[in-house]
Short mmCIF file of C-alpha atoms in Angstrom, two decimals:
data_model
loop_
_atom_site.label_atom_id
_atom_site.label_comp_id
_atom_site.label_asym_id
_atom_site.label_seq_id
_atom_site.Cartn_x
_atom_site.Cartn_y
_atom_site.Cartn_z
CA MET D 1 151.36 90.21 105.18
CA ALA D 2 152.34 87.43 102.83
CA GLU D 3 155.61 85.65 103.39
CA ILE D 4 157.10 83.60 100.61
CA VAL D 5 158.08 80.27 102.15
CA SER D 6 158.46 76.60 101.30
CA LEU D 7 155.31 74.48 101.18
CA ALA D 8 156.53 72.36 104.09
CA ASP D 9 157.13 75.44 106.23
CA ALA D 10 153.78 76.93 105.25
CA ILE D 11 151.79 73.83 106.23
CA SER D 12 153.84 73.40 109.38
CA ALA D 13 153.20 77.00 110.45
CA LEU D 14 149.56 77.34 109.41
CA VAL D 15 147.81 73.97 109.80
CA ARG D 16 147.38 72.50 113.29
CA ASP D 17 145.77 69.30 114.46
CA GLY D 18 142.05 69.87 115.01
CA ASP D 19 141.84 72.91 112.73
CA THR D 20 139.00 73.64 110.37
CA VAL D 21 140.66 73.61 106.97
CA ALA D 22 139.38 74.34 103.47
CA LEU D 23 141.25 73.51 100.26
CA GLU D 24 139.10 75.00 97.51
CA GLY D 25 139.28 75.12 93.73
CA PHE D 26 136.35 74.15 91.55
CA THR D 27 137.80 71.44 89.27
CA HIS D 28 140.38 74.03 88.23
CA LEU D 29 143.32 75.01 90.52
CA ILE D 30 142.73 72.37 93.18
CA PRO D 31 145.64 72.58 95.65
CA HIS D 32 146.76 68.94 95.43
CA ALA D 33 150.36 69.54 96.48
CA ALA D 34 149.26 71.34 99.65
CA GLY D 35 146.91 68.46 100.44
CA HIS D 36 149.77 65.99 100.05
CA GLU D 37 151.92 68.03 102.41
CA ILE D 38 149.15 67.90 105.04
CA VAL D 39 149.12 64.12 104.63
CA ARG D 40 152.94 63.99 104.87
CA GLN D 41 152.96 66.05 108.05
CA ARG D 42 150.33 63.68 109.42
CA ARG D 43 147.84 66.28 110.58
CA ARG D 44 144.92 64.75 112.44
CA GLU D 45 141.38 65.60 113.53
CA LEU D 46 140.89 68.17 110.79
CA ALA D 47 137.39 69.48 110.10
CA LEU D 48 137.57 69.66 106.32
CA ILE D 49 135.43 71.96 104.19
CA ARG D 50 135.15 71.79 100.43
CA MET D 51 132.23 72.13 98.00
CA THR D 52 133.33 69.26 95.79
CA PRO D 53 135.65 66.94 97.70
CA ASP D 54 137.36 65.02 94.96
CA VAL D 55 140.57 63.07 94.64
CA VAL D 56 142.72 65.13 97.03
CA TYR D 57 140.05 64.92 99.76
CA ASP D 58 139.71 61.19 99.11
CA GLN D 59 143.46 61.04 99.86
CA LEU D 60 143.22 63.18 103.02
CA ILE D 61 140.27 61.13 104.29
CA GLY D 62 141.89 57.79 103.43
CA ALA D 63 145.10 58.90 105.13
CA GLY D 64 143.16 59.51 108.34
CA CYS D 65 143.59 63.30 108.54
CA ALA D 66 139.90 64.21 108.86
CA ARG D 67 137.28 63.98 111.59
CA SER D 68 134.52 65.67 109.60
CA LEU D 69 133.66 66.84 106.12
CA THR D 70 131.43 69.78 105.21
CA PHE D 71 130.54 69.46 101.54
CA SER D 72 127.89 69.44 98.82
CA TRP D 73 129.09 66.91 96.23
CA GLY D 74 131.65 64.19 96.94
CA GLY D 75 132.59 62.31 93.83
CA ASN D 76 135.17 61.82 91.11
CA PRO D 77 133.79 64.06 88.35
CA GLY D 78 132.77 62.12 85.26
CA VAL D 79 134.12 58.89 86.79
CA GLY D 80 132.06 57.90 89.83
CA SER D 81 132.31 57.55 93.58
CA LEU D 82 135.18 58.38 95.90
CA HIS D 83 136.02 55.01 97.36
CA ARG D 84 137.99 56.28 100.36
CA LEU D 85 135.18 58.69 101.28
CA ARG D 86 132.69 55.85 100.93
CA ASP D 87 134.83 53.51 103.03
CA ALA D 88 135.05 56.12 105.79
CA VAL D 89 131.30 56.78 105.76
CA GLU D 90 130.10 53.22 105.23
CA ASN D 91 132.72 51.33 107.29
CA GLY D 92 134.49 53.88 109.45
CA TRP D 93 137.91 53.21 107.81
CA PRO D 94 140.47 54.41 108.70
CA ARG D 95 138.28 56.30 111.14
CA PRO D 96 134.64 57.42 111.21
CA LEU D 97 133.88 60.63 109.34
CA GLU D 98 131.15 63.03 110.37
CA LEU D 99 129.33 64.53 107.37
CA ILE D 100 127.86 68.02 107.33
CA GLU D 101 126.06 68.08 104.03
CA HIS D 102 124.77 71.03 102.03
CA SER D 103 123.68 71.85 98.50
CA HIS D 104 126.10 73.75 96.24
CA ALA D 105 123.97 76.88 96.56
CA GLY D 106 124.07 76.55 100.37
CA MET D 107 127.86 76.11 100.39
CA ALA D 108 128.32 79.06 98.05
CA ALA D 109 126.15 81.23 100.31
CA ALA D 110 128.11 80.08 103.38
CA TRP D 111 131.37 81.07 101.68
CA ALA D 112 130.06 84.48 100.62
CA ALA D 113 128.80 85.07 104.18
CA GLY D 114 132.17 84.12 105.65
CA ALA D 115 134.00 86.51 103.33
CA SER D 116 131.47 89.23 104.23
CA ASN D 117 131.95 88.72 107.98
CA LEU D 118 128.27 87.83 108.35
CA PRO D 119 127.08 85.08 110.69
CA PHE D 120 125.04 83.24 108.07
CA GLY D 121 124.31 83.02 104.37
CA LEU D 122 120.82 83.44 102.97
CA LEU D 123 119.22 81.70 100.02
CA ARG D 124 116.02 80.48 98.53
CA GLY D 125 117.05 76.91 98.84
CA TYR D 126 116.64 73.41 100.28
CA ARG D 127 112.94 73.45 99.40
CA GLY D 128 111.21 70.09 99.46
CA THR D 129 114.39 68.13 100.12
CA ASP D 130 115.40 65.84 102.97
CA LEU D 131 118.65 67.81 103.02
CA HIS D 132 117.35 70.12 105.67
CA PRO D 133 118.74 73.63 105.85
CA PRO D 134 120.41 74.36 109.19
CA ALA D 135 117.76 77.03 109.85
CA THR D 136 115.18 79.22 108.20
CA VAL D 137 114.63 82.94 108.64
CA THR D 138 111.69 85.16 107.77
CA CYS D 139 112.25 88.10 105.44
CA PRO D 140 111.40 91.24 107.48
CA PHE D 141 109.99 92.93 104.39
CA THR D 142 107.95 90.26 102.62
CA GLY D 143 107.51 87.50 105.19
CA GLU D 144 109.10 84.96 102.84
CA GLN D 145 110.76 81.98 104.54
CA LEU D 146 114.37 81.62 103.43
CA ALA D 147 117.10 79.10 104.19
CA ALA D 148 119.99 80.15 106.41
CA VAL D 149 123.37 78.43 106.50
CA PRO D 150 126.11 79.24 109.03
CA ALA D 151 129.01 81.14 107.49
CA HIS D 152 132.20 79.22 106.73
CA ARG D 153 135.01 80.65 108.87
CA PRO D 154 137.88 78.17 108.62
CA ASP D 155 141.08 78.42 110.61
CA VAL D 156 142.97 77.86 107.39
CA GLY D 157 142.01 78.43 103.77
CA ILE D 158 144.24 77.04 101.04
CA ILE D 159 144.09 77.83 97.33
CA HIS D 160 146.30 77.34 94.30
CA ALA D 161 146.81 80.18 91.81
CA GLN D 162 148.73 80.82 88.62
CA ARG D 163 151.20 83.35 89.95
CA ALA D 164 152.26 85.86 92.57
CA ASP D 165 154.55 88.85 92.54
CA ARG D 166 157.42 89.28 94.98
CA ARG D 167 155.29 91.24 97.41
CA GLY D 168 152.86 88.34 97.57
CA ASN D 169 149.97 89.67 95.50
CA VAL D 170 148.29 86.61 93.99
CA GLN D 171 146.72 86.48 90.53
CA LEU D 172 144.37 83.82 89.24
CA TRP D 173 142.12 83.44 86.21
CA GLY D 174 139.89 80.97 84.39
CA ILE D 175 137.30 79.17 86.51
CA LEU D 176 137.51 80.95 89.87
CA GLY D 177 135.16 78.83 91.97
CA VAL D 178 135.05 80.05 95.58
CA GLN D 179 138.76 80.79 96.01
CA LYS D 180 138.39 84.50 96.73
CA GLU D 181 135.74 83.76 99.34
CA THR D 182 137.89 81.02 100.88
CA VAL D 183 140.83 83.36 101.38
CA LEU D 184 138.71 86.19 102.76
CA ALA D 185 136.67 83.93 105.07
CA SER D 186 139.68 82.20 106.63
CA ALA D 187 141.65 83.26 109.69
CA ARG D 188 144.87 82.22 107.93
CA ALA D 189 145.32 81.80 104.17
CA LEU D 190 147.92 79.99 102.09
CA ALA D 191 148.27 80.29 98.33
CA THR D 192 150.45 77.92 96.37
CA VAL D 193 151.38 79.33 92.96
CA GLU D 194 152.82 78.10 89.70
CA GLU D 195 155.42 80.85 89.54
CA LEU D 196 156.72 84.02 91.11
CA VAL D 197 157.01 87.03 88.78
CA ASP D 198 158.40 90.54 89.10
CA ALA D 199 155.15 92.19 88.07
CA LEU D 200 151.61 90.87 87.53
CA GLU D 201 150.54 91.55 83.98
CA PRO D 202 146.80 92.33 83.79
CA LEU D 203 144.74 89.62 82.06
CA PRO D 204 141.07 89.47 81.00
CA GLY D 205 138.96 87.95 83.75
CA ALA D 206 141.85 87.67 86.20
CA ILE D 207 141.49 88.64 89.85
CA VAL D 208 144.18 89.68 92.28
CA LEU D 209 144.14 88.85 95.96
CA PRO D 210 146.31 91.48 97.66
CA HIS D 211 149.29 90.35 99.71
CA TRP D 212 147.83 91.66 102.95
CA VAL D 213 144.97 89.10 103.03
CA ILE D 214 147.31 86.10 102.65
CA GLU D 215 149.70 84.77 105.29
CA ALA D 216 151.93 82.57 103.18
CA ILE D 217 152.79 81.89 99.57
CA ALA D 218 154.61 78.82 98.40
CA VAL D 219 155.87 78.40 94.85
CA VAL D 220 154.81 74.92 93.72
CA PRO D 221 154.97 74.33 89.96
CA ARG D 222 152.26 71.83 88.95
CA GLY D 223 150.84 72.22 92.46
CA ALA D 224 147.31 71.67 91.18
CA ALA D 225 148.02 68.50 89.15
CA PRO D 226 146.17 66.25 88.30
CA SER D 227 143.73 69.17 88.37
CA TYR D 228 144.84 71.96 86.05
CA ALA D 229 146.13 75.50 85.97
CA HIS D 230 144.63 77.49 83.10
CA GLY D 231 147.44 78.72 80.86
CA TYR D 232 150.00 76.31 82.38
CA TYR D 233 148.83 72.70 82.02
CA ASP D 234 145.70 70.66 81.31
CA ARG D 235 143.63 68.48 83.58
CA ASP D 236 145.02 64.94 83.71
CA ASN D 237 141.74 63.20 82.97
CA GLU D 238 143.53 59.86 82.69
CA PHE D 239 144.69 60.08 86.30
CA TYR D 240 141.15 60.81 87.48
CA LYS D 241 140.04 57.64 85.70
CA GLN D 242 142.98 55.66 87.15
CA TRP D 243 142.14 56.88 90.65
CA ASP D 244 139.00 54.75 90.52
CA ASP D 245 141.18 51.60 90.53
CA ILE D 246 143.93 52.92 92.80
CA SER D 247 141.48 53.95 95.49
CA ARG D 248 139.07 51.04 95.27
CA GLU D 249 140.94 48.81 97.75
CA ARG D 250 142.59 49.89 101.00
CA GLU D 251 145.80 48.09 100.05
CA SER D 252 146.28 49.69 96.64
CA PHE D 253 145.41 53.07 98.11
CA THR D 254 147.92 52.72 100.96
CA GLN D 255 150.58 51.60 98.52
CA TRP D 256 149.90 54.64 96.31
CA LEU D 257 150.11 56.92 99.33
CA ASP D 258 153.46 55.36 100.35
CA ASP D 259 154.89 55.68 96.84
CA HIS D 260 153.54 59.08 95.82
CA VAL D 261 153.05 61.07 99.00
CA TYR D 262 155.09 59.78 101.94
CA ALA D 263 158.11 58.99 99.75
CA GLU D 264 158.15 62.41 98.13
CA VAL D 265 159.88 65.41 99.63
CA ALA D 266 157.90 68.59 99.80
CA ALA D 267 158.58 71.35 97.33
CA MET B 1 121.98 51.99 71.24
CA ASN B 2 119.22 53.30 73.48
CA ASP B 3 121.77 55.35 75.40
CA GLU B 4 122.27 57.20 72.13
CA LEU B 5 118.56 57.64 71.66
CA MET B 6 118.37 59.02 75.22
CA ALA B 7 120.83 61.77 74.37
CA ILE B 8 119.15 62.40 71.01
CA GLU B 9 115.62 62.53 72.45
CA ALA B 10 116.70 64.97 75.19
CA ALA B 11 118.57 67.11 72.65
CA ARG B 12 115.44 67.39 70.51
CA ARG B 13 113.66 69.09 73.39
CA LEU B 14 116.13 71.97 73.55
CA SER B 15 115.49 74.89 71.26
CA ASN B 16 117.83 77.46 69.81
CA ASP B 17 116.91 80.06 72.45
CA THR B 18 117.08 77.73 75.47
CA VAL B 19 119.40 78.69 78.32
CA CYS B 20 120.31 75.41 79.90
CA PHE B 21 122.14 74.32 83.04
CA VAL B 22 124.16 71.25 82.19
CA GLY B 23 125.64 68.49 84.29
CA ILE B 24 128.34 66.11 83.17
CA GLY B 25 127.61 62.83 81.36
CA LEU B 26 124.42 62.31 79.34
CA PRO B 27 123.05 65.84 79.91
CA SER B 28 126.26 67.36 78.59
CA THR B 29 126.11 65.00 75.62
CA ALA B 30 122.50 65.95 74.93
CA ALA B 31 123.06 69.70 75.20
CA ASN B 32 126.15 69.61 72.98
CA LEU B 33 124.30 67.44 70.47
CA ALA B 34 121.52 70.06 70.33
CA ARG B 35 124.18 72.69 69.68
CA ALA B 36 125.72 70.55 66.93
CA THR B 37 122.37 69.94 65.20
CA HIS B 38 119.20 72.06 65.37
CA ALA B 39 120.05 74.52 68.18
CA PRO B 40 123.48 76.06 67.49
CA ASP B 41 122.72 79.08 69.73
CA CYS B 42 121.46 77.09 72.71
CA VAL B 43 123.28 78.55 75.76
CA LEU B 44 125.12 75.98 77.85
CA ILE B 45 125.86 76.87 81.46
CA TYR B 46 128.07 74.61 83.56
CA GLU B 47 127.92 75.08 87.33
CA SER B 48 131.65 75.80 87.48
CA GLY B 49 130.73 79.32 86.33
CA THR B 50 131.03 79.05 82.56
CA ILE B 51 128.17 80.79 80.75
CA GLY B 52 127.74 80.11 77.04
CA ALA B 53 130.37 77.36 76.88
CA LYS B 54 130.98 75.95 73.39
CA PRO B 55 133.17 72.89 73.84
CA THR B 56 134.33 71.08 70.71
CA GLU B 57 134.68 67.83 72.63
CA LEU B 58 132.68 66.37 75.48
CA PRO B 59 134.23 67.46 78.79
CA LEU B 60 135.00 64.89 81.51
CA SER B 61 134.28 67.35 84.31
CA ILE B 62 132.11 70.43 84.67
CA GLY B 63 135.26 72.50 84.97
CA ASP B 64 137.40 71.37 82.04
CA GLY B 65 139.55 74.15 80.66
CA GLU B 66 137.88 74.23 77.27
CA LEU B 67 134.61 75.28 78.89
CA ALA B 68 136.21 78.43 80.27
CA GLU B 69 138.13 79.13 77.05
CA THR B 70 135.00 79.00 74.91
CA ALA B 71 132.54 80.65 77.33
CA ASP B 72 130.97 84.05 76.78
CA ALA B 73 131.53 84.78 80.47
CA VAL B 74 133.12 83.05 83.45
CA VAL B 75 131.68 83.90 86.86
CA SER B 76 132.44 82.75 90.39
CA VAL B 77 130.47 79.91 91.92
CA PRO B 78 128.61 82.11 94.46
CA GLU B 79 127.61 84.39 91.58
CA MET B 80 126.49 81.43 89.48
CA PHE B 81 124.14 80.12 92.14
CA ALA B 82 122.91 83.49 93.44
CA TYR B 83 122.59 85.75 90.40
CA TRP B 84 122.05 83.29 87.59
CA LEU B 85 120.29 80.22 89.02
CA GLN B 86 118.40 81.80 91.94
CA GLY B 87 118.03 84.95 89.82
CA GLY B 88 115.77 83.00 87.50
CA ARG B 89 117.88 83.33 84.37
CA ILE B 90 117.94 79.66 83.42
CA ASP B 91 115.23 77.89 81.43
CA VAL B 92 116.17 74.23 81.59
CA GLY B 93 118.12 72.27 84.16
CA PHE B 94 119.18 68.67 83.63
CA LEU B 95 119.27 66.26 86.54
CA GLY B 96 120.19 62.63 86.94
CA ALA B 97 119.83 60.48 90.04
CA ALA B 98 120.16 57.04 91.55
CA GLN B 99 116.43 56.88 92.31
CA ILE B 100 113.25 58.57 91.09
CA ASP B 101 109.66 58.24 92.30
CA ARG B 102 106.38 58.65 90.43
CA HIS B 103 106.31 62.38 91.21
CA GLY B 104 109.75 63.08 89.78
CA ASN B 105 111.40 63.49 93.20
CA LEU B 106 115.03 62.40 92.98
CA ASN B 107 117.62 60.77 95.23
CA SER B 108 121.32 61.25 94.58
CA THR B 109 122.41 61.16 98.24
CA VAL B 110 122.29 57.67 99.80
CA ILE B 111 120.95 54.16 99.33
CA GLY B 112 119.77 52.88 102.71
CA PRO B 113 119.41 54.96 105.86
CA TYR B 114 121.23 58.31 105.85
CA ASP B 115 123.19 57.60 109.03
CA SER B 116 124.29 54.10 108.02
CA PRO B 117 124.01 53.95 104.26
CA THR B 118 124.45 50.85 102.13
CA VAL B 119 125.83 53.09 99.43
CA ARG B 120 127.02 56.63 100.04
CA LEU B 121 126.40 58.45 96.73
CA PRO B 122 128.19 61.71 95.79
CA GLY B 123 125.27 63.85 96.99
CA GLY B 124 123.02 66.58 95.67
CA GLY B 125 125.52 69.17 94.45
CA GLY B 126 123.48 71.73 92.58
CA ALA B 127 120.34 69.59 92.32
CA PRO B 128 118.22 70.91 95.22
CA GLU B 129 118.24 74.47 93.90
CA ILE B 130 118.29 73.56 90.21
CA ALA B 131 115.06 71.64 90.84
CA THR B 132 113.31 74.70 92.26
CA ASN B 133 114.90 77.61 90.39
CA VAL B 134 114.86 76.65 86.70
CA ARG B 135 111.64 76.79 84.68
CA ASP B 136 111.79 73.19 83.40
CA VAL B 137 113.67 70.22 84.80
CA PHE B 138 114.71 67.48 82.37
CA VAL B 139 115.67 64.18 84.00
CA MET B 140 117.83 61.59 82.28
CA LEU B 141 118.39 58.16 83.78
CA ARG B 142 118.37 54.49 82.89
CA GLN B 143 115.16 52.73 83.81
CA THR B 144 115.30 49.73 86.15
CA PRO B 145 113.24 48.64 89.16
CA ARG B 146 116.17 49.77 91.32
CA THR B 147 116.08 53.33 89.98
CA PHE B 148 112.31 53.74 89.47
CA VAL B 149 111.15 53.12 93.03
CA GLU B 150 107.93 53.30 94.98
CA ARG B 151 109.68 55.11 97.83
CA LEU B 152 112.95 57.06 97.72
CA ASP B 153 115.59 56.30 100.35
CA PHE B 154 116.27 60.05 100.49
CA ARG B 155 114.70 63.01 98.73
CA THR B 156 117.54 65.14 97.35
CA SER B 157 115.37 67.27 95.07
CA VAL B 158 111.67 67.87 94.59
CA GLY B 159 109.82 66.94 91.39
CA ASP B 160 107.47 69.94 90.99
CA ARG B 161 109.20 71.27 87.89
CA VAL B 162 110.12 67.99 86.21
CA ARG B 163 108.68 68.27 82.69
CA VAL B 164 110.18 65.17 81.11
CA VAL B 165 112.07 62.03 82.08
CA VAL B 166 114.04 60.48 79.23
CA THR B 167 115.20 56.92 79.86
CA ASP B 168 116.81 54.17 77.82
CA LEU B 169 113.34 52.65 77.33
CA GLY B 170 111.07 55.61 76.69
CA VAL B 171 109.84 59.02 77.75
CA LEU B 172 107.71 59.91 80.77
CA GLU B 173 105.93 63.20 81.31
CA PRO B 174 103.87 64.36 84.27
CA ARG B 175 100.10 64.19 83.82
CA ASP B 176 98.07 65.32 86.83
CA GLY B 177 101.17 65.24 89.00
CA GLU B 178 102.24 61.70 88.15
CA LEU B 179 104.86 60.57 85.67
CA THR B 180 103.11 58.94 82.74
CA LEU B 181 104.66 56.92 79.94
CA THR B 182 104.12 58.88 76.72
CA HIS B 183 106.71 57.32 74.39
CA VAL B 184 108.44 53.98 74.08
CA HIS B 185 111.67 53.72 72.13
CA PRO B 186 111.71 51.54 68.98
CA GLY B 187 111.79 47.86 69.91
CA VAL B 188 110.56 48.48 73.47
CA SER B 189 107.06 47.47 74.62
CA VAL B 190 104.92 49.08 77.30
CA ASP B 191 105.29 45.84 79.26
CA ASP B 192 109.08 46.16 79.10
CA VAL B 193 108.84 49.63 80.63
CA GLN B 194 106.41 48.44 83.32
CA ALA B 195 108.81 45.60 84.18
CA ALA B 196 111.56 48.18 84.69
CA THR B 197 109.40 50.34 86.96
CA GLY B 198 108.98 49.77 90.69
CA TRP B 199 105.44 51.08 90.82
CA GLU B 200 102.30 50.52 88.78
CA LEU B 201 103.12 52.69 85.82
CA ARG B 202 100.56 55.08 84.39
CA VAL B 203 100.52 54.82 80.60
CA ALA B 204 99.16 57.53 78.33
CA GLY B 205 96.17 56.50 76.20
CA ASP B 206 98.03 57.82 73.18
CA VAL B 207 101.44 56.32 73.95
CA ARG B 208 103.64 56.58 70.87
CA GLU B 209 106.92 55.31 69.56
CA THR B 210 109.87 57.67 69.85
CA THR B 211 111.06 58.93 66.48
CA PRO B 212 114.10 56.80 65.64
CA ALA B 213 117.50 58.48 65.56
CA THR B 214 118.20 60.02 62.18
CA GLU B 215 121.45 59.63 60.26
CA HIS B 216 122.17 63.30 60.87
CA GLU B 217 121.69 62.99 64.64
CA LEU B 218 123.77 59.83 64.87
CA ARG B 219 126.59 61.30 62.83
CA ALA B 220 126.70 64.42 65.01
CA LEU B 221 126.62 62.33 68.18
CA HIS B 222 129.43 60.04 67.00
CA ALA B 223 131.51 63.05 66.03
CA LEU B 224 131.15 64.48 69.55
CA ARG B 225 131.97 61.15 71.17
CA THR B 226 135.01 60.48 69.04
CA LYS B 227 136.47 63.80 70.03
CA GLY B 228 135.50 63.50 73.68
CA ASP B 229 136.36 59.82 74.24
CA ALA B 230 133.11 59.63 76.19
#
């Protein structure tokens, strides 16, 4: 049953050292503010999951929160590499990072399996690549060999959405990525939202995640920035470009983290 | 200049009824250029779940808001990969890479050994399944001895369905399972292309010069770029 709480209280109650944690959002609705709060509360040894680790995962990794990363594409979209991710993988700074690497189709299947309470996801994938599927299974009907990926079942799933009502029903629209799957696959789910409303007005293409599949809701206006929230604010493409410089050196990154994360007080 | 011809030459290969899976950067430029010129009904699908996106400016990411606002349909990512890509609904998929070999296999994962890479690249993303689930794979990348290699450091996707490789120097197409130079761009010699290739390049007997960019194509491309700041 969803409780409406502050972001600091939500992270403090839901995210523990060593947890498997997923912050999802496919370019749109990436829960940046929640990621910053995890950094601020100095969580450690997290096993992070995310299809497209971008700037907020670069920050979590650079801040030393993660022991592993399960992913399928780790870059700054349209800009280039994630320098903190690269530094962790290539040089072990600030600590070594174990990579569990999939394709997008494999990650998507693992999310759908987790939401479906199945042990693994199934796809016609990973053919002819060095990115070996974790296993293959034989179709009992046709004999076809198919790739199998273990289901994602995180301890904590975190998403950002446009709005929630006072009972904690969460509504989101636009590019939906794997957010529904993330909430349903996770043992505990947190949604940060742009605003709390008395009643959710139906919208074309919008989905509602009912209050009884979410543990906590925190109201965090601009909680997805520099990503975007459809209908509220645009993607800050300039920041994504600036991140390339900010994150390139350990010193400039650490300074940015001091100024923009540690110095800020949670919403 | 040849970057422009790359986008133009790839755009020319898309037809009005092509359903095409687009990545960000040059592929997105090419597909939007096709839409702005000879193929206004070409269907652009971005892996974020936007089907039939009609952006007026070039997006920076595959999930920019305008893609969703202009799309015919927006679907979830699991649906995109399962129903639409694996479902066999997509004709053309664009791929880029850090390395390619003579069979069109691509590496976008690591330079150096996987466990201790010299350069950790972003990774495959959609590429492994795009390469095996679309009908035709179009590859776009700049041609240098570092990208056109005898042996990949890592095989991210398989080259079976690569139909064309458009580079800043020319065009390669598979003939008998090996990429073969079929076109050189204006001002580029076959020797130039060989010098930019890390293996002994097969050259078609009838190698031709790429049709130069027309005024119309250039104007449309510049209009897209001005709007998109790309």
